C-alpha atoms as a PDB file:
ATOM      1  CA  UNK A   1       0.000   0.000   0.000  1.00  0.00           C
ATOM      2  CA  UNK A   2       0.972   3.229  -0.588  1.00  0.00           C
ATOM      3  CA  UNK A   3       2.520   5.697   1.906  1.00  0.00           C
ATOM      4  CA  UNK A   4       0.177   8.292   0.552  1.00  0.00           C
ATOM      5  CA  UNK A   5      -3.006   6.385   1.106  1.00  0.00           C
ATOM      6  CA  UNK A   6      -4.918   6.865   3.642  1.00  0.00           C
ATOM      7  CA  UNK A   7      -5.235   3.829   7.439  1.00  0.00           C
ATOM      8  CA  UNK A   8      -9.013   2.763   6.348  1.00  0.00           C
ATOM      9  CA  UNK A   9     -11.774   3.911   8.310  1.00  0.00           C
ATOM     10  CA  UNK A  10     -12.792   2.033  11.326  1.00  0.00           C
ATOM     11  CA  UNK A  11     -15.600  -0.481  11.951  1.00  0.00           C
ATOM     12  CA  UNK A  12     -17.149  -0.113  15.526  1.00  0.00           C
ATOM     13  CA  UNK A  13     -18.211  -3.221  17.272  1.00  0.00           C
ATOM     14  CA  UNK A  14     -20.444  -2.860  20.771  1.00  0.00           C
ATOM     15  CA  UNK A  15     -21.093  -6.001  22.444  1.00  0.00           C
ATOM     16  CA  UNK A  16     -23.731  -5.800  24.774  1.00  0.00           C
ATOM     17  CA  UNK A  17     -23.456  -6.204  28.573  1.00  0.00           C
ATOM     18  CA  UNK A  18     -25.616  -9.284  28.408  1.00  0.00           C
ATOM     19  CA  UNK A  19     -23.154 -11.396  26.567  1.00  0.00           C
ATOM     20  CA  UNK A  20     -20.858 -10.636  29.822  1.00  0.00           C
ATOM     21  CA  UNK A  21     -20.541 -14.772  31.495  1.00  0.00           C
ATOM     22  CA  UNK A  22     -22.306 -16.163  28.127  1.00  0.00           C
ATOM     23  CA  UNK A  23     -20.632 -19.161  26.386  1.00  0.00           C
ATOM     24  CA  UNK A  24     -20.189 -17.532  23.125  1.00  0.00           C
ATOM     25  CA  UNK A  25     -18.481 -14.741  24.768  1.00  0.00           C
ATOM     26  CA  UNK A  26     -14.514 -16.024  24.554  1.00  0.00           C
ATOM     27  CA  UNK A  27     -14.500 -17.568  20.571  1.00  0.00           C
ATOM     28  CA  UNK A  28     -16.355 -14.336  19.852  1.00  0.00           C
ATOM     29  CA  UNK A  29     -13.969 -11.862  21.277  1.00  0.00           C
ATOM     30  CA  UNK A  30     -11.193 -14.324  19.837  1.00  0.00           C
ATOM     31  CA  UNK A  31     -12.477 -14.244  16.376  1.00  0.00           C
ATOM     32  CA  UNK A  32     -12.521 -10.214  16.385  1.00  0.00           C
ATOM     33  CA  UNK A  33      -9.291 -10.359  17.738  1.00  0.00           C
ATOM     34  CA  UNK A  34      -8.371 -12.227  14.808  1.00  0.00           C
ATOM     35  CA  UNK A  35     -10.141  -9.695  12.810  1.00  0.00           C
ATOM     36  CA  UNK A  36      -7.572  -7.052  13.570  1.00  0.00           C
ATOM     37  CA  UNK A  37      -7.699  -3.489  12.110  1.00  0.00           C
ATOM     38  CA  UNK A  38      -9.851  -1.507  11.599  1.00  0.00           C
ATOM     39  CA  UNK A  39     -12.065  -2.856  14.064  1.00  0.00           C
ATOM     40  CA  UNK A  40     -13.138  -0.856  17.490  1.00  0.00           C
ATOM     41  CA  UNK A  41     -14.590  -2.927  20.135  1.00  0.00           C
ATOM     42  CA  UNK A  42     -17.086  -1.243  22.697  1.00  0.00           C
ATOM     43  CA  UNK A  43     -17.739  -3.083  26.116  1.00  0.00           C
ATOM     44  CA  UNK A  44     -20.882  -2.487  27.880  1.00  0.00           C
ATOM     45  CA  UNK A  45     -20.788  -2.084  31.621  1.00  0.00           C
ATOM     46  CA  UNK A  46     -22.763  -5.171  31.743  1.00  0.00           C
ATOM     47  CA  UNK A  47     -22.846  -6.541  35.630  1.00  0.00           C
ATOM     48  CA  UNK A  48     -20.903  -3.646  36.906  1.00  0.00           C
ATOM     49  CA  UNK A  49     -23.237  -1.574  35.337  1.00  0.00           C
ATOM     50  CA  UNK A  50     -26.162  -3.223  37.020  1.00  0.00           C
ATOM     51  CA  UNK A  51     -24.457  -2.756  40.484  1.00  0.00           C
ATOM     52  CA  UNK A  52     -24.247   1.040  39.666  1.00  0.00           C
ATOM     53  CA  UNK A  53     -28.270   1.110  38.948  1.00  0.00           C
ATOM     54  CA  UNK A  54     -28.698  -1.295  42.029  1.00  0.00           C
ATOM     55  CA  UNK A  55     -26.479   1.033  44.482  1.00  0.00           C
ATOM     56  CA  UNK A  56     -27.880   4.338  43.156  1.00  0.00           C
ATOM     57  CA  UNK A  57     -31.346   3.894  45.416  1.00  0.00           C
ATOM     58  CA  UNK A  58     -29.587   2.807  48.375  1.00  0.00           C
ATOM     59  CA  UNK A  59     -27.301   5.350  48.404  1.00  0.00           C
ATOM     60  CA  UNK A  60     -29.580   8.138  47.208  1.00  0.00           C
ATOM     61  CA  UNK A  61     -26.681   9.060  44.310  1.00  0.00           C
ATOM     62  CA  UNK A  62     -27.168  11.309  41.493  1.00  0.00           C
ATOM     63  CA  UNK A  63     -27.681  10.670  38.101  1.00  0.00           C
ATOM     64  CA  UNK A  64     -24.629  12.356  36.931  1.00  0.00           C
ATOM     65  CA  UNK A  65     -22.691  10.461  39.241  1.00  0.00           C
ATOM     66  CA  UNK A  66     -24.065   7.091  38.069  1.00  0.00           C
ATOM     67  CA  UNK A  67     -23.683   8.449  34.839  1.00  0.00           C
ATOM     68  CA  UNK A  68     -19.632   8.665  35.457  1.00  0.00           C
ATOM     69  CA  UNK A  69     -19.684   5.460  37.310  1.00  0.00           C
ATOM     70  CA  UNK A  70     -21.187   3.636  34.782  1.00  0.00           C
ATOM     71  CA  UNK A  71     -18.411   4.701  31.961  1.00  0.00           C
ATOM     72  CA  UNK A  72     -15.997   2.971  34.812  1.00  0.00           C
ATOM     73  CA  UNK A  73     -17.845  -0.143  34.540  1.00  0.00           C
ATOM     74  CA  UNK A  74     -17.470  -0.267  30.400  1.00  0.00           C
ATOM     75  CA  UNK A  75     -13.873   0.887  31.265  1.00  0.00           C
ATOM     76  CA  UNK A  76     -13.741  -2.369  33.585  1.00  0.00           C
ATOM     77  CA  UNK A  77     -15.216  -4.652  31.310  1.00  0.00           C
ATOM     78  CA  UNK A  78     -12.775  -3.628  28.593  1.00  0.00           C
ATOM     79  CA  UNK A  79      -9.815  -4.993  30.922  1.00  0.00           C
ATOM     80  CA  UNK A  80     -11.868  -7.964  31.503  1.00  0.00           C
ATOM     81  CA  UNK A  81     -12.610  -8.749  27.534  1.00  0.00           C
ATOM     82  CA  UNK A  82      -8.633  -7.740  26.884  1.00  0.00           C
ATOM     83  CA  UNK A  83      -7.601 -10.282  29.351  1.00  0.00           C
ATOM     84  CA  UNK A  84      -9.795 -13.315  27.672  1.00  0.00           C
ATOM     85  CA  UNK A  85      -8.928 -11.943  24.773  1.00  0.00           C
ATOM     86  CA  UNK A  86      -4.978 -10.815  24.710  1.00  0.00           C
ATOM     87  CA  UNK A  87      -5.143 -10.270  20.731  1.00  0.00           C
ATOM     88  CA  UNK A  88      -7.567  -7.041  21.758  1.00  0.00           C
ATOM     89  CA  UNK A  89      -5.389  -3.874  22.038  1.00  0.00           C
ATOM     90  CA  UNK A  90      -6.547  -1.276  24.242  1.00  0.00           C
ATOM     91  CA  UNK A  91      -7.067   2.264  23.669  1.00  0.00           C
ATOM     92  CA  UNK A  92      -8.328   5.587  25.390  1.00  0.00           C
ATOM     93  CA  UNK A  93      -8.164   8.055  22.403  1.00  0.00           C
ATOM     94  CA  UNK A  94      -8.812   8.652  18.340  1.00  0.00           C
ATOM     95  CA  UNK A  95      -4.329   8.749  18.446  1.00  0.00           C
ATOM     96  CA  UNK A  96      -4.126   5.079  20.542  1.00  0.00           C
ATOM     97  CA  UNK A  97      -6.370   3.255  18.172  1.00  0.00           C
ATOM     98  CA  UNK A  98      -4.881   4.611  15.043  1.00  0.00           C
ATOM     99  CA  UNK A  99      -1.850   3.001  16.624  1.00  0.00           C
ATOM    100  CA  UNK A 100      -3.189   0.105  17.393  1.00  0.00           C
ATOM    101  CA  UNK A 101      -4.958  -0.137  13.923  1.00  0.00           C
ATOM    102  CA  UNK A 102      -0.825   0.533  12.749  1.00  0.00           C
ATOM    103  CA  UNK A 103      -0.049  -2.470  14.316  1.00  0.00           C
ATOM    104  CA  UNK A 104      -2.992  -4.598  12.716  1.00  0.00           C
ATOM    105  CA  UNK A 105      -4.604  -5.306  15.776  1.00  0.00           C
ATOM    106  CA  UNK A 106      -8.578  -4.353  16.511  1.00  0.00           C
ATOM    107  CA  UNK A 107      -8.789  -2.033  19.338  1.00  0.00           C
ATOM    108  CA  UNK A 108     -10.910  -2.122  22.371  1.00  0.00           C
ATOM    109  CA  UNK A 109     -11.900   0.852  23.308  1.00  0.00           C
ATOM    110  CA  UNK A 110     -11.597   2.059  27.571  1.00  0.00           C
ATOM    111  CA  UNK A 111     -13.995   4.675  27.113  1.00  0.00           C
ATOM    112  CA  UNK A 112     -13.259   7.065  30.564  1.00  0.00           C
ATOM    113  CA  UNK A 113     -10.749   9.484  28.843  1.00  0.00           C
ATOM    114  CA  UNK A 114     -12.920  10.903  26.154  1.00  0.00           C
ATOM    115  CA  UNK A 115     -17.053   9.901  27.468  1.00  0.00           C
ATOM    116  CA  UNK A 116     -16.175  11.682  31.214  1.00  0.00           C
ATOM    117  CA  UNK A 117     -14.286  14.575  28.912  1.00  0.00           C
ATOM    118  CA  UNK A 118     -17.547  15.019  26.670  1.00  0.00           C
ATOM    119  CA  UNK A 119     -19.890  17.963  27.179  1.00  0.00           C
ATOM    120  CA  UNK A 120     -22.460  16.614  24.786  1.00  0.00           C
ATOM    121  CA  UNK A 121     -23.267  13.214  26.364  1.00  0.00           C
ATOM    122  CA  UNK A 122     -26.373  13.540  28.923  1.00  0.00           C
ATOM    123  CA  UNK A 123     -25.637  12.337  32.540  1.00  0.00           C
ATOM    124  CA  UNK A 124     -28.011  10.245  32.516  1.00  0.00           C
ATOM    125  CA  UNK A 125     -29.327   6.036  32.455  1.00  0.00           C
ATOM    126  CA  UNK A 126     -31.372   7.490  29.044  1.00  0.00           C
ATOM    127  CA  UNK A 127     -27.592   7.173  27.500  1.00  0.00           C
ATOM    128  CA  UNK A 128     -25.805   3.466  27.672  1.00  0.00           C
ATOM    129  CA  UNK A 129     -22.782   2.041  26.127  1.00  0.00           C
ATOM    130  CA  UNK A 130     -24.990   1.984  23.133  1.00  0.00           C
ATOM    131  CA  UNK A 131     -25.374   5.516  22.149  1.00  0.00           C
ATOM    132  CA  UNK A 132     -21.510   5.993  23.970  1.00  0.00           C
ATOM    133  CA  UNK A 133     -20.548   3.484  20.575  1.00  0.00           C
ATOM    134  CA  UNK A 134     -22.778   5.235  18.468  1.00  0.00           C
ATOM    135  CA  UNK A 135     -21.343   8.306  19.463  1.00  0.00           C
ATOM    136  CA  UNK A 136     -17.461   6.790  19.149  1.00  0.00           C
ATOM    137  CA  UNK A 137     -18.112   5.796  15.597  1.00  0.00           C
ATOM    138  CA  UNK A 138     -19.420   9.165  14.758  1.00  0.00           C
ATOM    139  CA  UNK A 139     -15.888  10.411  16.114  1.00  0.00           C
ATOM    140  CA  UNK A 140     -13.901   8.180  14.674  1.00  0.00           C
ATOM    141  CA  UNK A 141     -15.706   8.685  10.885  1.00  0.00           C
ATOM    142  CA  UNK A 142     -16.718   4.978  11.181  1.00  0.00           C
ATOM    143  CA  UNK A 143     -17.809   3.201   7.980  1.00  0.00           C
ATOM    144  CA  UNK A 144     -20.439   1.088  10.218  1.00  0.00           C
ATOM    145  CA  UNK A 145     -21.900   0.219  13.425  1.00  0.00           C
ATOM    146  CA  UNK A 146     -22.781  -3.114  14.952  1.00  0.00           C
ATOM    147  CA  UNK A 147     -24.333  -3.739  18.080  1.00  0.00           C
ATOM    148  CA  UNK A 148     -24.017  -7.258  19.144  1.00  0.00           C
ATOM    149  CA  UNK A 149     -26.935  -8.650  21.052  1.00  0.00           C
ATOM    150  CA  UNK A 150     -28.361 -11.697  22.758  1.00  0.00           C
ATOM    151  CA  UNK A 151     -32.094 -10.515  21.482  1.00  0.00           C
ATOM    152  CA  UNK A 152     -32.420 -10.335  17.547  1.00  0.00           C
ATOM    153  CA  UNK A 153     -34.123  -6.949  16.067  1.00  0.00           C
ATOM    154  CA  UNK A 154     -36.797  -7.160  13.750  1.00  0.00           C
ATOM    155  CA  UNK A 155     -36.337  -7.882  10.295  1.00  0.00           C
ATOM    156  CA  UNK A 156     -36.452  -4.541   8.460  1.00  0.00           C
ATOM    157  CA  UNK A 157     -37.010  -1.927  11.455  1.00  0.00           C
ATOM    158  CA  UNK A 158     -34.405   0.314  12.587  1.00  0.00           C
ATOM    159  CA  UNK A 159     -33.023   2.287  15.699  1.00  0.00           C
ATOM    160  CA  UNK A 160     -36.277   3.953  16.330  1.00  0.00           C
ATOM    161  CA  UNK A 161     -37.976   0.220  16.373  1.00  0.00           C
ATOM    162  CA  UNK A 162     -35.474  -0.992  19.006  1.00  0.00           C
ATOM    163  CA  UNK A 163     -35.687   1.827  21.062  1.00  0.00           C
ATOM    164  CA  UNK A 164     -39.341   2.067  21.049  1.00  0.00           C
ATOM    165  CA  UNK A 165     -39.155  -2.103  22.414  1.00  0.00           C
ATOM    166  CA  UNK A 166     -36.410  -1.510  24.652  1.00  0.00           C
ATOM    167  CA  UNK A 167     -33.616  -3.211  22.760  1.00  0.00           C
ATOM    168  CA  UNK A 168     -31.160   0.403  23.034  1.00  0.00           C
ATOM    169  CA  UNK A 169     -31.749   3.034  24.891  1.00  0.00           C
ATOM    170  CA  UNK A 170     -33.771   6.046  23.752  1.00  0.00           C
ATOM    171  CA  UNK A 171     -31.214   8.700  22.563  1.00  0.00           C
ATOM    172  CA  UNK A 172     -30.071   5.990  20.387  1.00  0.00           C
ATOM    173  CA  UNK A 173     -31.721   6.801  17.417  1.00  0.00           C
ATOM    174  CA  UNK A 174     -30.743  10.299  17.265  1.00  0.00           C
ATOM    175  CA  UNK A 175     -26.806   9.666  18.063  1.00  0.00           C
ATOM    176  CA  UNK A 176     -27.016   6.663  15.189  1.00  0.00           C
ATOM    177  CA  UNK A 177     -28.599   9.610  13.126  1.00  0.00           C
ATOM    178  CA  UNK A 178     -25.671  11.279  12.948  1.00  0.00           C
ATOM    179  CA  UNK A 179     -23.552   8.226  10.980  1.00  0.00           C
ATOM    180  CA  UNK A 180     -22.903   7.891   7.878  1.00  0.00           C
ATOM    181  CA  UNK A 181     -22.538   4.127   7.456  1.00  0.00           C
ATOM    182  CA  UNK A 182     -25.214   1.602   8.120  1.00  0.00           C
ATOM    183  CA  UNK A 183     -26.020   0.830  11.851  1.00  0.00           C
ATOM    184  CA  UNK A 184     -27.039  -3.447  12.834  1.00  0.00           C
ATOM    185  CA  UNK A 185     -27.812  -5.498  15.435  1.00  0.00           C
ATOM    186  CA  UNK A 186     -26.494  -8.485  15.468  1.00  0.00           C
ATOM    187  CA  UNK A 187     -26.279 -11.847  17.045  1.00  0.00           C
ATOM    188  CA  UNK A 188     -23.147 -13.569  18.023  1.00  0.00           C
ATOM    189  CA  UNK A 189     -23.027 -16.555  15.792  1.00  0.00           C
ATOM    190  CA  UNK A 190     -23.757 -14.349  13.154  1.00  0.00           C
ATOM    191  CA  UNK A 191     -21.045 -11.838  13.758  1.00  0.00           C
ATOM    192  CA  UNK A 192     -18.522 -14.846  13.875  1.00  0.00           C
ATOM    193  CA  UNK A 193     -19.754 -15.660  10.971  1.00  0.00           C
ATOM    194  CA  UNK A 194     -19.026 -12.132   9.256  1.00  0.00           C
ATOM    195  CA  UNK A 195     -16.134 -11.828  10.411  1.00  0.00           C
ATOM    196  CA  UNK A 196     -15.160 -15.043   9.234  1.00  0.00           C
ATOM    197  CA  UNK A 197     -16.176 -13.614   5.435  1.00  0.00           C
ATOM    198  CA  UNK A 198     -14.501 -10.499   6.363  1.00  0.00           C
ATOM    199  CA  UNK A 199     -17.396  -8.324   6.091  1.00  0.00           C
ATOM    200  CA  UNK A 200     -17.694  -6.351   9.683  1.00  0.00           C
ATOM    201  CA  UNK A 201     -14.620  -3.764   8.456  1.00  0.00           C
ATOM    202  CA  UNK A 202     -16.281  -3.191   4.527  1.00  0.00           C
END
């Protein structure tokens, strides 16, 4: 390739908090690791999340302060999916995962340094790691978003379907809005099985 050519544009994978202690969790965060650049993993704060939501009424905490706490947890499950996963590279910033994508290796992304920076992300449980990856990709110029779920969506609906049953949260639509690429849910096995054709980076 090149010198003059542009580092392709990044893919941005989420994988959803529920697939945190599921059995297809390991071969699937070994077969993106395999992937390698340009992908960008997101973590959801899956069970660390929950213990944020659970200690909020017992402690009487604020929003915005469950808010920040619950970036921690995604930041947390990052260094849990890098350790089953050592193939992941992680990365705090737009610079790290360029470096990372350098090195052919997918990125996972520790989200503190830029989401607890950001003066356009609510503090509040309306915004999850889901619009925090649609809101990544948007940074990063992403050519696509995947959301990888233990629930299918619909055939043919879109994020304004999956927030109106629950399946993302409800600034989601308007943060996916904002991409240029096409946004998808998808399930595990079939994830594996793009990435196996090499389709999650076109």
């Amino acid at each position: 390739m090149p010198d003059h050519l542009p580092p392709p544009r990044p893919a941005v994978v989420k994988l959803g908090g529920s697939l945190v202690g599921a059995p297809a969790l390991t071969p699937l965060l070994a077969t993106l690791a395999g992937r390698g650049a340009p992908l960008v993993l997101v973590a959801g704060g899956g069970p660390l999340a929950d213990g944020v939501r659970a200690l909020q009424p017992r402690l009487g905490l604020s929003d915005a302060a469950c808010h920040r706490m619950a970036i921690l947890a995604m930041e947390q499950t990052a260094h849990a999916f890098a350790d089953l996963a050592p193939g992941l590279a992680l990365a705090a910033t737009p610079e790290e995962i360029a470096q990372v994508h350098a090195k052919g290796r997918a990125a996972l992304w520790l989200p503190a340094a830029m989401a607890l920076a950001a003066r356009d992300l609510p503090e509040s449980w309306e915004l999850t790691s889901d619009s925090l990856a649609a809101w990544l990709a948007h940074a990063l110029g992403a050519t696509r978003l995947t959301l990888v779920k233990s629930a299918p969506a619909p055939t043919g609906s879109g994020p304004a379907d999956w927030a109106a049953a629950g399946l993302v949260d409800p600034l989601f639509p308007a943060f996916a809005a904002r991409l240029a690429g096409p946004v998808e849910v998808a399930l595990p096995a079939a994830l594996t099985a793009a990435s196996a054709q090499k389709d999650i980076a076109a």
